[in-house]
Amino acid sequence: MGRIKLKIQRLEIMKARQAKYLKRKRGILKKAKELSILFDVEVVLLLSSTFTKPTFFCWSRPREGLYNGGMSRYPVLN
Amino acid sequence: MGRIKLKIQRLEIMKARQAKYLKRKRGILKKAKELSILFDVEVVLLLSSTFTKPTFFCWSRPREGLYNGGMSRYPVLN
DNA sequence: TGGCCTATGTTTAGTCG
DNA sequence: CCGACTAAACATAGGCC
């Protein structure tokens, strides 16, 4: 993919790191969204890096008897 | 991607649904793993569908002073 | 930082075994 | 279900601004 195949190992060059991360983050977020829509799958995706703000994606099916589509306002342990 | 462009909308044909889901699930899991390795990013990915078992992927950086690489044995609210 | 570009590597729809 | 195959669509590395 791209001009050169990128070997899957930790990227140490910080300059390139952030730009690449942004591109790939967008890519996986798009995939997650497509998956949730295509297959009606509930998806939770959390990405936490040391160099940018964390990213959170969450999609859930609507549930009967719930006002907000089943999304909890606060985290719940059952 | 593939022979025919798949419009991103809910798939109703159950026969094709499961096979396609499996392929795409593998795809996004690979992406998640690559992301975590390349950028040293902590990743949580949870997929829950009505027609197969849920899938959970979690990767975290090792932390000093913790035995098991920072993975909580039980869910924790802070 | 982040958008745009393009060449090239990757993913996947459809099919068969 | 699983794996393999192919062609077409997609994602992205590197570069430029």
Coordinates of C-alpha atoms (C1' of nucleotides) in Angstrom, one line a residue:
Chain A
M1 CA 0.0 0.0 0.0
G2 CA 1.4 3.4 -0.8
R3 CA 4.8 3.9 -2.5
I4 CA 6.7 1.5 -0.3
K5 CA 5.6 -1.5 1.7
L6 CA 5.8 -0.6 5.4
K7 CA 7.2 -3.4 7.5
I8 CA 4.9 -3.9 10.5
Q9 CA 7.2 -3.0 13.4
R10 CA 7.4 -0.1 15.8
L11 CA 7.9 3.2 14.1
E12 CA 10.7 5.2 15.8
I13 CA 10.9 8.1 13.4
M14 CA 8.6 10.5 15.2
K15 CA 8.2 12.9 12.3
A16 CA 6.6 10.4 10.0
R17 CA 4.9 8.6 12.8
Q18 CA 2.2 11.1 13.5
A19 CA 1.2 11.7 9.9
K20 CA 1.0 7.9 9.3
Y21 CA -1.0 7.3 12.4
L22 CA -3.5 9.9 11.4
K23 CA -4.0 8.3 8.0
R24 CA -4.3 4.8 9.4
K25 CA -6.6 5.9 12.2
R26 CA -9.0 7.4 9.7
G27 CA -8.8 4.2 7.7
I28 CA -9.7 1.9 10.6
L29 CA -12.5 4.3 11.8
K30 CA -14.0 4.1 8.3
K31 CA -13.8 0.3 8.4
A32 CA -15.4 0.2 11.8
K33 CA -18.3 2.4 10.7
E34 CA -18.8 0.3 7.5
L35 CA -18.8 -2.9 9.6
S36 CA -21.4 -1.6 12.0
I37 CA -23.7 -0.4 9.2
L38 CA -23.3 -3.4 6.8
F39 CA -23.7 -6.1 9.4
D40 CA -25.7 -4.3 12.1
V41 CA -22.8 -5.1 14.5
E42 CA -22.2 -3.2 17.7
V43 CA -18.7 -1.8 17.7
V44 CA -16.5 -0.3 20.3
L45 CA -13.1 1.1 19.2
L46 CA -10.7 2.9 21.5
L47 CA -7.3 4.1 20.4
S48 CA -5.0 5.6 23.0
S49 CA -1.6 6.9 22.0
T50 CA 1.0 8.9 23.9
F51 CA 1.3 11.6 21.3
T52 CA -2.3 12.5 20.4
K53 CA -5.7 12.6 22.0
P54 CA -7.5 9.3 22.4
T55 CA -10.1 8.3 19.9
F56 CA -13.3 6.6 20.8
F57 CA -15.9 5.1 18.4
C58 CA -19.0 3.4 19.6
W59 CA -22.0 2.2 17.7
S60 CA -24.9 0.2 19.1
R61 CA -28.2 -1.1 17.8
P62 CA -31.3 0.7 19.1
R63 CA -33.1 -1.2 21.9
E64 CA -36.7 -1.1 22.7
G65 CA -37.7 0.7 25.9
L66 CA -34.5 2.8 25.9
Y67 CA -34.5 6.4 25.0
N68 CA -31.1 6.9 23.6
G69 CA -30.5 3.9 21.4
G70 CA -28.9 1.9 24.1
M71 CA -25.9 4.0 24.8
S72 CA -25.2 4.3 28.5
R73 CA -24.7 7.7 29.9
Y74 CA -22.1 6.4 32.3
P75 CA -20.0 3.2 32.2
V76 CA -21.9 0.4 33.8
L77 CA -20.6 -2.9 35.3
N78 CA -23.1 -5.6 35.4
Chain B
M1 CA -13.4 -3.7 -3.2
G2 CA -13.8 -7.1 -4.8
R3 CA -15.8 -7.6 -7.9
I4 CA -18.6 -5.3 -7.1
K5 CA -18.7 -2.1 -5.2
L6 CA -20.7 -2.8 -2.1
K7 CA -23.0 0.1 -1.1
I8 CA -22.5 0.8 2.6
Q9 CA -26.0 0.0 3.9
R10 CA -27.5 -2.8 6.1
L11 CA -27.1 -6.2 4.5
E12 CA -30.4 -8.1 4.7
I13 CA -29.4 -11.2 2.8
M14 CA -28.4 -13.4 5.7
K15 CA -26.6 -16.0 3.5
A16 CA -24.0 -13.6 2.2
R17 CA -24.0 -11.6 5.4
Q18 CA -22.1 -14.0 7.6
A19 CA -19.3 -14.8 5.0
K20 CA -18.8 -11.1 4.3
Y21 CA -18.8 -10.3 8.0
L22 CA -16.1 -12.9 8.6
K23 CA -13.9 -11.5 5.9
R24 CA -14.2 -7.9 7.0
K25 CA -13.8 -8.8 10.7
R26 CA -10.5 -10.4 9.9
G27 CA -9.5 -7.3 7.9
I28 CA -10.3 -4.9 10.7
L29 CA -8.6 -7.1 13.3
K30 CA -5.4 -7.1 11.2
K31 CA -5.6 -3.3 10.9
A32 CA -6.0 -2.9 14.6
K33 CA -3.0 -5.1 15.3
E34 CA -0.9 -3.3 12.8
L35 CA -1.9 0.0 14.3
S36 CA -1.0 -1.1 17.8
I37 CA 2.4 -2.3 16.7
L38 CA 3.4 0.4 14.3
F39 CA 2.5 3.3 16.5
D40 CA 2.6 1.8 20.0
V41 CA -1.0 2.6 20.4
E42 CA -3.3 1.0 22.9
V43 CA -6.2 -0.5 21.1
V44 CA -9.5 -1.9 22.3
L45 CA -11.9 -3.3 19.7
L46 CA -15.1 -5.0 20.6
L47 CA -17.5 -6.4 17.9
S48 CA -20.8 -7.8 18.9
S49 CA -23.2 -9.2 16.4
T50 CA -26.5 -11.1 16.8
F51 CA -25.4 -14.0 14.6
T52 CA -21.9 -14.9 15.8
K53 CA -19.9 -14.9 19.0
P54 CA -18.5 -11.5 20.0
T55 CA -14.9 -10.6 19.2
F56 CA -12.6 -8.8 21.5
F57 CA -9.2 -7.4 20.7
C58 CA -7.1 -5.5 23.3
W59 CA -3.5 -4.4 23.2
S60 CA -1.8 -2.3 25.8
R61 CA 1.7 -1.0 26.4
P62 CA 3.7 -2.5 29.3
R63 CA 3.7 -0.4 32.4
E64 CA 6.3 -0.3 35.1
G65 CA 5.3 -1.7 38.4
L66 CA 2.6 -3.9 36.9
Y67 CA 3.0 -7.6 36.6
N68 CA 0.9 -8.4 33.6
G69 CA 1.6 -5.6 31.1
G70 CA -1.1 -3.3 32.4
M71 CA -4.1 -5.5 31.6
S72 CA -6.7 -5.3 34.4
R73 CA -7.9 -8.6 35.6
Y74 CA -11.3 -7.1 36.2
P75 CA -12.9 -4.0 34.7
V76 CA -12.0 -0.9 36.7
L77 CA -13.8 2.4 36.9
N78 CA -11.6 5.3 38.0
Chain C
dT1 C1' -1.0 20.3 11.3
dG2 C1' -3.7 18.6 7.6
dG3 C1' -5.3 18.5 2.8
dC4 C1' -4.2 16.8 -1.8
dC5 C1' -1.9 13.7 -5.3
dT6 C1' -0.4 9.2 -7.3
dA7 C1' 1.8 4.8 -7.6
dT8 C1' 1.5 0.7 -5.5
dG9 C1' 0.3 -2.7 -2.0
dT10 C1' -4.0 -4.4 0.4
dT11 C1' -8.7 -5.8 1.0
dT12 C1' -12.6 -8.1 -0.4
dA13 C1' -17.0 -9.7 -3.5
dG14 C1' -18.0 -13.5 -5.9
dT15 C1' -17.1 -18.0 -6.9
dC16 C1' -15.5 -22.8 -6.6
dG17 C1' -13.8 -27.0 -4.1
Chain D
dC1 C1' -17.8 -23.9 7.7
dC2 C1' -12.9 -23.2 5.6
dG3 C1' -9.4 -22.1 2.2
dA4 C1' -8.0 -20.5 -2.4
dC5 C1' -8.5 -17.7 -6.4
dT6 C1' -9.2 -13.4 -9.3
dA7 C1' -10.4 -8.8 -10.5
dA8 C1' -11.8 -4.7 -8.9
dA9 C1' -12.1 -1.4 -5.4
dC10 C1' -9.8 0.6 -1.7
dA11 C1' -6.0 2.2 1.6
dT12 C1' -1.9 4.4 2.2
dA13 C1' 3.6 5.9 1.8
dG14 C1' 5.9 9.5 0.4
dG15 C1' 5.9 13.9 -1.3
dC16 C1' 4.3 18.6 -1.9
dC17 C1' 2.0 22.6 -0.2

